[in-house]
Structures are given as structure tokens and as C-alpha cells.
Amino acid sequence: MLPEPPPVAPTPAPAPSQPAPTAPSTAPAPAPVVDQAGFDGWKQGFLARHGGTRRAEYERELSGLSPDPSVIRLDRNQPEFSRPAGAYVQNAVTPVRIAQGRARTERVPWDVVQRFGVPSEILVSIWAQESAFGAVQGDYDVVRSLATLAYDGRRRDWAEDQLKNALDIIVDGKRSRGGLKGSWAGAMGQTQFMPDNYLRLGIDQSGDGTVDIWNSDADALASAANLLAQAGWKRGQSWGYEVKLPAGFDYSEAEGDKHPWRYWAAKGVTLAGGGAPNAAEAGEEAAILLPQGARGPAFLALPNHYAIRRYNNSVSYALAIGLTADGIQGKPGLTAAWPSDAPLSREQRIGAQRALTALGYDTQGVDGVIGANTRAALRRWQMASGRLADGYLTADLADELIRRAG
């Protein structure tokens, strides 16, 4: 949903009985000090750029607002991009969560599944991961959070667009300012919709004339299904499969060009659980993913994996949703173990991006988010250095890159 798109934010930790959306495993940095005068200057610029005929209404809602330092800190330490994939996935995909999800599949209206083609297991998995089935929706002021992110500048264009949409929700009477609560990144309701998607894709499944993703399970789940359908969800197909790679596999092909199953099968790739994709899946273009490098599990990512990433553009997040849904369906767990790698500090992530760029392997930005662009740059450096090119940044490798770049 965000640019590379940045991710929808995880909500605060749920009650102990519910496995929590992951939190950064490193100690949080002190909240940044923000400048109120600079914030007020940004606010006037925002009103000039986006206010138009609604400038007075927007100015009213922004009156007296101050930036939230905790939002900036949290934006720089998102667990989907800072923790090893295995730590994130294992925290999310647990027997308790799978059992709770299985018990709630009947809460997904059958006509929603029929209309959008998204299985109830996927929708329940998103519901679990985003808000612990509605229990933890976040209590941040959405307007303040988005204004803070826009002022901070890392994602200014995106945040200003989301802020404008949030203000339109209030001005148009779709939700009161007091009721517009959500995560630190402005994601709202039981399925954590950003304001633009609420306006474009929200569904009034209950038929009461209001899209209430905060209090109506049906509205929240139908809206999530609509988002995935609009993102290209393929009916009757899985999100992907765990695979086994043959000895001598060219790891530089991972997270690269997509190919139909016959291509990967000819390379010696097999499904970890045996068998083969169904006929429709076999005809799709699919990629091999190595979320924790050559030492971790490997996956065949089908189009539905990428539809999930339109919800949150993180490989770890999409795997957590897919594997939770598999568990709800009664499918066996992974055959390969996740390595126990140390998490990356923000300094290591930023330092590695700067080092790669300085060495001639542009990461397309230095923001501390280890996304596809950074992994591609790392893979190019690994190939040029004669190393196994799996595109996986470990703490030791980050330190080496920083040393090499001086």
C-alpha cells in the first residue's frame, strides 16, 4: 500500500493470551526531539499545497497540533524490516494464533468469500496480525500521526496524501475526529486500513449506511477482501509454497525474474511437501524467495503473495499471513528451520545502505528499511565479490560493508 510501498504499521502488543504483532527486539532509541516552529512551517506549506477549497476546514482540524516524537521513533524501527524474517514469522505463526483463527473463520461472511474470491483463512490471518481480531486497534490520533510523518519527511508525499484523506473523512462526516484512532502510522480499524484505502475500498457489508471498520467485523473483513481482490488476488490459488533448492542452485536468481513452475522444476526446485502446484498455479509467473538467505527456508512466491504485500509490502508480513492461513487449513508447518540470526540495529541498516551505495551498488535511498532495492544492491555486491549471492544482510555482513566503505 505504500511506496517501495512502506508498510502498514503494527499495532501495540495485545493481551498475553494473543500472540502479538512483533515489536523491535533491540532497545528503542530515545524519541527524537522535534521543532514546533519547523512543524508549524510545514503545516502552512501543507495547507498551501493541499488545502484548496477545504483549507479552512483542514486548518481547523490541524489547529494546536504538535508532532509526536514516538511516531518518528517507531517509523524508524519497524519490525518487518529490522528483525530477521524467522523471528518475525515465528512470533506471528503460533499454535495459539492458528487455533484462534480457525475458531473465527465462520465470522467471515460467506458472501464476502464468494464475491471477492479471497479465502476466509487469509482474511482471518490478516485480522489476527493487524489487530488481534479487533482487540488492539491502536489509540493514536490518526491526524497527528500522519502530520508527524509528513513533517519528518522520510515519506512526505505519501504521508501528506494520507493526511489529506484522513481530513476528508472528518470533513465529509464519515467519522468524527475523536473516533479517527489507529496505529502510529495512521492505519485504522480491525484490519488496519490507511485513509485512502478506507475511502476507495471500504465496504458497508452490514448495510447500515456506514463503513465501520472499527466496530463491525463484517465491514472490516469485507473491506480487506476488497483490497486484496483489487490487488489482483487469484481465486483458487495459494499464496505460495515452501520449496527445496538443489545443490548448486544459482542464488542470484532469487527475488529476481519470475518464471512458471516448469522453469523452476527444470532447475531442480521441488515442493518441500511433495507434489506440484495445481494447473492454474503452475502457469503463473512465480519467484523464489530467500527471506533469511541461503541458510533459511526457501519459498515459491505466487501472485497471491504479492497481493498480500499490497496490504503491507514486507516479505516477512506476507509469509506470516500465508503460513498462518496454511495452519488454519490444517497444512503442515515448514520443513526447514529458521536460522537464529541477530537483529540489525538501525545504525547497521543505514550504515550498510550507505556503504553499498558508496561502493557503487545504489540502494535507491538510505532509510534503514532493508527492502527489495537494498537486497538487490547487496546481491550485486555479493556477485562481484565472488560470494554466494543470496541478498541477505546479516549483522556481520553489515559491519563488514561499513568497514570496507571506510
PDB file of C-alpha atoms in Angstrom, residues 116-292:
ATOM      1  CA  PHE A 116     -14.114 -11.415  -3.755  1.00  0.00           C
ATOM      2  CA  GLY A 117     -12.634 -14.909  -4.003  1.00  0.00           C
ATOM      3  CA  VAL A 118     -10.352 -14.433  -1.000  1.00  0.00           C
ATOM      4  CA  PRO A 119     -10.401 -17.451   1.363  1.00  0.00           C
ATOM      5  CA  SER A 120     -11.664 -16.913   4.889  1.00  0.00           C
ATOM      6  CA  GLU A 121      -8.356 -18.269   6.244  1.00  0.00           C
ATOM      7  CA  ILE A 122      -6.418 -15.425   4.621  1.00  0.00           C
ATOM      8  CA  LEU A 123      -8.854 -12.804   5.896  1.00  0.00           C
ATOM      9  CA  VAL A 124      -8.785 -14.207   9.414  1.00  0.00           C
ATOM     10  CA  SER A 125      -4.974 -14.279   9.333  1.00  0.00           C
ATOM     11  CA  ILE A 126      -4.888 -10.580   8.421  1.00  0.00           C
ATOM     12  CA  TRP A 127      -7.449  -9.859  11.120  1.00  0.00           C
ATOM     13  CA  ALA A 128      -5.224 -11.635  13.664  1.00  0.00           C
ATOM     14  CA  GLN A 129      -1.997  -9.966  12.608  1.00  0.00           C
ATOM     15  CA  GLU A 130      -3.394  -6.469  12.259  1.00  0.00           C
ATOM     16  CA  SER A 131      -5.449  -6.134  15.429  1.00  0.00           C
ATOM     17  CA  ALA A 132      -5.595  -9.415  17.396  1.00  0.00           C
ATOM     18  CA  PHE A 133      -9.108  -9.932  15.957  1.00  0.00           C
ATOM     19  CA  GLY A 134     -10.136  -6.358  16.680  1.00  0.00           C
ATOM     20  CA  ALA A 135      -8.863  -6.230  20.261  1.00  0.00           C
ATOM     21  CA  VAL A 136      -5.860  -3.977  19.571  1.00  0.00           C
ATOM     22  CA  GLN A 137      -6.647  -1.297  17.003  1.00  0.00           C
ATOM     23  CA  GLY A 138      -4.355   1.448  18.267  1.00  0.00           C
ATOM     24  CA  ASP A 139      -5.287   4.639  20.081  1.00  0.00           C
ATOM     25  CA  TYR A 140      -3.123   7.154  18.236  1.00  0.00           C
ATOM     26  CA  ASP A 141      -4.747  10.281  16.805  1.00  0.00           C
ATOM     27  CA  VAL A 142      -4.547   9.415  13.093  1.00  0.00           C
ATOM     28  CA  VAL A 143      -4.339  13.060  12.029  1.00  0.00           C
ATOM     29  CA  ARG A 144      -1.468  13.775  14.429  1.00  0.00           C
ATOM     30  CA  SER A 145       0.412  10.627  13.422  1.00  0.00           C
ATOM     31  CA  LEU A 146       0.192  11.353   9.703  1.00  0.00           C
ATOM     32  CA  ALA A 147       1.084  15.011  10.202  1.00  0.00           C
ATOM     33  CA  THR A 148       4.145  13.916  12.174  1.00  0.00           C
ATOM     34  CA  LEU A 149       5.256  11.501   9.447  1.00  0.00           C
ATOM     35  CA  ALA A 150       4.761  14.162   6.792  1.00  0.00           C
ATOM     36  CA  TYR A 151       6.750  16.712   8.796  1.00  0.00           C
ATOM     37  CA  ASP A 152       9.561  14.200   9.438  1.00  0.00           C
ATOM     38  CA  GLY A 153       9.981  13.901   5.687  1.00  0.00           C
ATOM     39  CA  ARG A 154      11.064  10.291   5.113  1.00  0.00           C
ATOM     40  CA  ARG A 155       7.764   9.593   3.369  1.00  0.00           C
ATOM     41  CA  ARG A 156       6.432  13.128   2.984  1.00  0.00           C
ATOM     42  CA  ASP A 157       4.455  12.797  -0.255  1.00  0.00           C
ATOM     43  CA  TRP A 158       2.794   9.573   0.906  1.00  0.00           C
ATOM     44  CA  ALA A 159       2.048  10.917   4.389  1.00  0.00           C
ATOM     45  CA  GLU A 160       0.625  14.199   3.101  1.00  0.00           C
ATOM     46  CA  ASP A 161      -1.669  12.294   0.744  1.00  0.00           C
ATOM     47  CA  GLN A 162      -2.836  10.067   3.605  1.00  0.00           C
ATOM     48  CA  LEU A 163      -3.325  13.088   5.858  1.00  0.00           C
ATOM     49  CA  LYS A 164      -5.479  14.792   3.238  1.00  0.00           C
ATOM     50  CA  ASN A 165      -7.631  11.667   3.002  1.00  0.00           C
ATOM     51  CA  ALA A 166      -7.933  11.463   6.792  1.00  0.00           C
ATOM     52  CA  LEU A 167      -9.050  15.087   6.915  1.00  0.00           C
ATOM     53  CA  ASP A 168     -11.588  14.401   4.163  1.00  0.00           C
ATOM     54  CA  ILE A 169     -13.031  11.532   6.219  1.00  0.00           C
ATOM     55  CA  ILE A 170     -13.659  14.023   9.033  1.00  0.00           C
ATOM     56  CA  VAL A 171     -14.853  16.922   6.886  1.00  0.00           C
ATOM     57  CA  ASP A 172     -17.269  14.691   4.952  1.00  0.00           C
ATOM     58  CA  GLY A 173     -18.743  13.346   8.181  1.00  0.00           C
ATOM     59  CA  LYS A 174     -17.716   9.737   7.631  1.00  0.00           C
ATOM     60  CA  ARG A 175     -16.022   9.557  11.037  1.00  0.00           C
ATOM     61  CA  SER A 176     -15.542  12.045  13.836  1.00  0.00           C
ATOM     62  CA  ARG A 177     -12.091  13.330  14.682  1.00  0.00           C
ATOM     63  CA  GLY A 178     -12.361  11.730  18.120  1.00  0.00           C
ATOM     64  CA  GLY A 179     -13.189   8.380  16.550  1.00  0.00           C
ATOM     65  CA  LEU A 180     -10.381   8.506  13.996  1.00  0.00           C
ATOM     66  CA  LYS A 181      -7.956   6.407  16.024  1.00  0.00           C
ATOM     67  CA  GLY A 182      -5.415   3.906  14.778  1.00  0.00           C
ATOM     68  CA  SER A 183      -1.804   2.809  14.780  1.00  0.00           C
ATOM     69  CA  TRP A 184       1.184   5.121  14.976  1.00  0.00           C
ATOM     70  CA  ALA A 185       1.362   5.120  11.159  1.00  0.00           C
ATOM     71  CA  GLY A 186      -2.281   6.039  10.676  1.00  0.00           C
ATOM     72  CA  ALA A 187      -3.658   2.560   9.962  1.00  0.00           C
ATOM     73  CA  MET A 188      -7.219   2.241  11.210  1.00  0.00           C
ATOM     74  CA  GLY A 189      -9.721  -0.298  12.429  1.00  0.00           C
ATOM     75  CA  GLN A 190      -9.805  -4.057  12.831  1.00  0.00           C
ATOM     76  CA  THR A 191      -7.964  -4.639   9.559  1.00  0.00           C
ATOM     77  CA  GLN A 192      -5.805  -1.509   9.782  1.00  0.00           C
ATOM     78  CA  PHE A 193      -6.745   0.415   6.672  1.00  0.00           C
ATOM     79  CA  MET A 194      -4.933   3.553   5.631  1.00  0.00           C
ATOM     80  CA  PRO A 195      -7.259   6.529   5.000  1.00  0.00           C
ATOM     81  CA  ASP A 196      -7.013   6.367   1.202  1.00  0.00           C
ATOM     82  CA  ASN A 197      -7.991   2.712   1.151  1.00  0.00           C
ATOM     83  CA  TYR A 198     -10.817   3.359   3.595  1.00  0.00           C
ATOM     84  CA  LEU A 199     -12.256   5.890   1.147  1.00  0.00           C
ATOM     85  CA  ARG A 200     -11.606   3.825  -2.006  1.00  0.00           C
ATOM     86  CA  LEU A 201     -12.143   0.261  -0.842  1.00  0.00           C
ATOM     87  CA  GLY A 202     -14.200   0.328   2.346  1.00  0.00           C
ATOM     88  CA  ILE A 203     -17.291  -1.890   2.189  1.00  0.00           C
ATOM     89  CA  ASP A 204     -20.527  -1.420   4.132  1.00  0.00           C
ATOM     90  CA  GLN A 205     -21.114  -5.161   4.485  1.00  0.00           C
ATOM     91  CA  SER A 206     -23.567  -4.753   7.361  1.00  0.00           C
ATOM     92  CA  GLY A 207     -25.784  -2.482   5.255  1.00  0.00           C
ATOM     93  CA  ASP A 208     -26.232   0.209   7.894  1.00  0.00           C
ATOM     94  CA  GLY A 209     -25.057   3.025   5.628  1.00  0.00           C
ATOM     95  CA  THR A 210     -21.643   3.415   7.262  1.00  0.00           C
ATOM     96  CA  VAL A 211     -18.288   1.767   6.590  1.00  0.00           C
ATOM     97  CA  ASP A 212     -17.359   0.968  10.176  1.00  0.00           C
ATOM     98  CA  ILE A 213     -14.084  -0.942  10.151  1.00  0.00           C
ATOM     99  CA  TRP A 214     -13.644  -0.198  13.868  1.00  0.00           C
ATOM    100  CA  ASN A 215     -16.759  -1.864  15.278  1.00  0.00           C
ATOM    101  CA  SER A 216     -18.144  -4.105  12.519  1.00  0.00           C
ATOM    102  CA  ASP A 217     -16.329  -7.384  11.860  1.00  0.00           C
ATOM    103  CA  ALA A 218     -18.251  -7.761   8.617  1.00  0.00           C
ATOM    104  CA  ASP A 219     -17.298  -4.308   7.302  1.00  0.00           C
ATOM    105  CA  ALA A 220     -13.639  -4.764   8.263  1.00  0.00           C
ATOM    106  CA  LEU A 221     -13.297  -8.219   6.689  1.00  0.00           C
ATOM    107  CA  ALA A 222     -15.205  -7.301   3.532  1.00  0.00           C
ATOM    108  CA  SER A 223     -13.036  -4.210   3.115  1.00  0.00           C
ATOM    109  CA  ALA A 224      -9.874  -6.317   3.473  1.00  0.00           C
ATOM    110  CA  ALA A 225     -11.189  -8.776   0.900  1.00  0.00           C
ATOM    111  CA  ASN A 226     -11.924  -5.918  -1.495  1.00  0.00           C
ATOM    112  CA  LEU A 227      -8.374  -4.594  -1.100  1.00  0.00           C
ATOM    113  CA  LEU A 228      -6.869  -7.997  -1.907  1.00  0.00           C
ATOM    114  CA  ALA A 229      -9.213  -8.515  -4.840  1.00  0.00           C
ATOM    115  CA  GLN A 230      -8.290  -5.112  -6.270  1.00  0.00           C
ATOM    116  CA  ALA A 231      -4.628  -6.033  -5.752  1.00  0.00           C
ATOM    117  CA  GLY A 232      -5.091  -8.994  -8.102  1.00  0.00           C
ATOM    118  CA  TRP A 233      -5.983 -11.916  -5.838  1.00  0.00           C
ATOM    119  CA  LYS A 234      -6.258 -15.141  -7.879  1.00  0.00           C
ATOM    120  CA  ARG A 235      -9.216 -17.333  -6.984  1.00  0.00           C
ATOM    121  CA  GLY A 236      -8.443 -20.972  -6.317  1.00  0.00           C
ATOM    122  CA  GLN A 237      -4.716 -20.404  -5.920  1.00  0.00           C
ATOM    123  CA  SER A 238      -2.371 -20.499  -2.958  1.00  0.00           C
ATOM    124  CA  TRP A 239      -0.075 -17.649  -1.929  1.00  0.00           C
ATOM    125  CA  GLY A 240       2.934 -19.909  -2.451  1.00  0.00           C
ATOM    126  CA  TYR A 241       4.826 -22.979  -1.240  1.00  0.00           C
ATOM    127  CA  GLU A 242       7.914 -23.858   0.704  1.00  0.00           C
ATOM    128  CA  VAL A 243      10.435 -25.347  -1.733  1.00  0.00           C
ATOM    129  CA  LYS A 244      13.707 -27.247  -1.631  1.00  0.00           C
ATOM    130  CA  LEU A 245      16.566 -25.967  -3.749  1.00  0.00           C
ATOM    131  CA  PRO A 246      19.077 -28.322  -5.361  1.00  0.00           C
ATOM    132  CA  ALA A 247      22.796 -28.363  -4.687  1.00  0.00           C
ATOM    133  CA  GLY A 248      24.489 -25.732  -6.817  1.00  0.00           C
ATOM    134  CA  PHE A 249      21.357 -23.589  -7.172  1.00  0.00           C
ATOM    135  CA  ASP A 250      22.132 -20.112  -8.504  1.00  0.00           C
ATOM    136  CA  TYR A 251      21.013 -17.988  -5.571  1.00  0.00           C
ATOM    137  CA  SER A 252      21.329 -14.833  -7.633  1.00  0.00           C
ATOM    138  CA  GLU A 253      18.049 -15.873  -9.303  1.00  0.00           C
ATOM    139  CA  ALA A 254      16.172 -15.470  -6.021  1.00  0.00           C
ATOM    140  CA  GLU A 255      13.880 -12.454  -5.770  1.00  0.00           C
ATOM    141  CA  GLY A 256      14.630 -11.799  -9.430  1.00  0.00           C
ATOM    142  CA  ASP A 257      12.759 -12.600 -12.597  1.00  0.00           C
ATOM    143  CA  LYS A 258       9.545 -14.587 -12.246  1.00  0.00           C
ATOM    144  CA  HIS A 259       9.010 -17.801 -14.175  1.00  0.00           C
ATOM    145  CA  PRO A 260       6.343 -20.525 -14.472  1.00  0.00           C
ATOM    146  CA  TRP A 261       6.751 -23.703 -12.449  1.00  0.00           C
ATOM    147  CA  ARG A 262       8.225 -25.665 -15.356  1.00  0.00           C
ATOM    148  CA  TYR A 263      11.220 -23.309 -15.351  1.00  0.00           C
ATOM    149  CA  TRP A 264      11.920 -23.794 -11.658  1.00  0.00           C
ATOM    150  CA  ALA A 265      11.270 -27.532 -11.839  1.00  0.00           C
ATOM    151  CA  ALA A 266      13.837 -27.789 -14.659  1.00  0.00           C
ATOM    152  CA  LYS A 267      16.327 -26.104 -12.308  1.00  0.00           C
ATOM    153  CA  GLY A 268      15.756 -28.887  -9.780  1.00  0.00           C
ATOM    154  CA  VAL A 269      13.400 -26.984  -7.458  1.00  0.00           C
ATOM    155  CA  THR A 270      10.832 -29.213  -5.695  1.00  0.00           C
ATOM    156  CA  LEU A 271       7.959 -28.519  -3.312  1.00  0.00           C
ATOM    157  CA  ALA A 272       9.066 -29.253   0.242  1.00  0.00           C
ATOM    158  CA  GLY A 273       5.843 -31.110   0.929  1.00  0.00           C
ATOM    159  CA  GLY A 274       5.960 -33.106  -2.307  1.00  0.00           C
ATOM    160  CA  GLY A 275       3.603 -32.948  -5.258  1.00  0.00           C
ATOM    161  CA  ALA A 276       3.293 -29.963  -7.563  1.00  0.00           C
ATOM    162  CA  PRO A 277       1.324 -26.719  -7.841  1.00  0.00           C
ATOM    163  CA  ASN A 278      -2.148 -27.050  -9.343  1.00  0.00           C
ATOM    164  CA  ALA A 279      -2.571 -26.361 -13.054  1.00  0.00           C
ATOM    165  CA  ALA A 280      -3.520 -22.710 -12.599  1.00  0.00           C
ATOM    166  CA  GLU A 281      -0.641 -22.063 -10.207  1.00  0.00           C
ATOM    167  CA  ALA A 282       1.837 -23.856 -12.459  1.00  0.00           C
ATOM    168  CA  GLY A 283       1.018 -21.455 -15.274  1.00  0.00           C
ATOM    169  CA  GLU A 284       1.651 -18.355 -13.168  1.00  0.00           C
ATOM    170  CA  GLU A 285       4.883 -16.395 -13.095  1.00  0.00           C
ATOM    171  CA  ALA A 286       6.483 -17.031  -9.712  1.00  0.00           C
ATOM    172  CA  ALA A 287       9.682 -16.033  -7.908  1.00  0.00           C
ATOM    173  CA  ILE A 288      11.946 -17.835  -5.474  1.00  0.00           C
ATOM    174  CA  LEU A 289      12.282 -16.020  -2.151  1.00  0.00           C
ATOM    175  CA  LEU A 290      15.033 -16.477   0.430  1.00  0.00           C
ATOM    176  CA  PRO A 291      13.805 -14.289   3.301  1.00  0.00           C
ATOM    177  CA  GLN A 292      16.689 -15.317   5.555  1.00  0.00           C
TER     178      GLN A 292
END
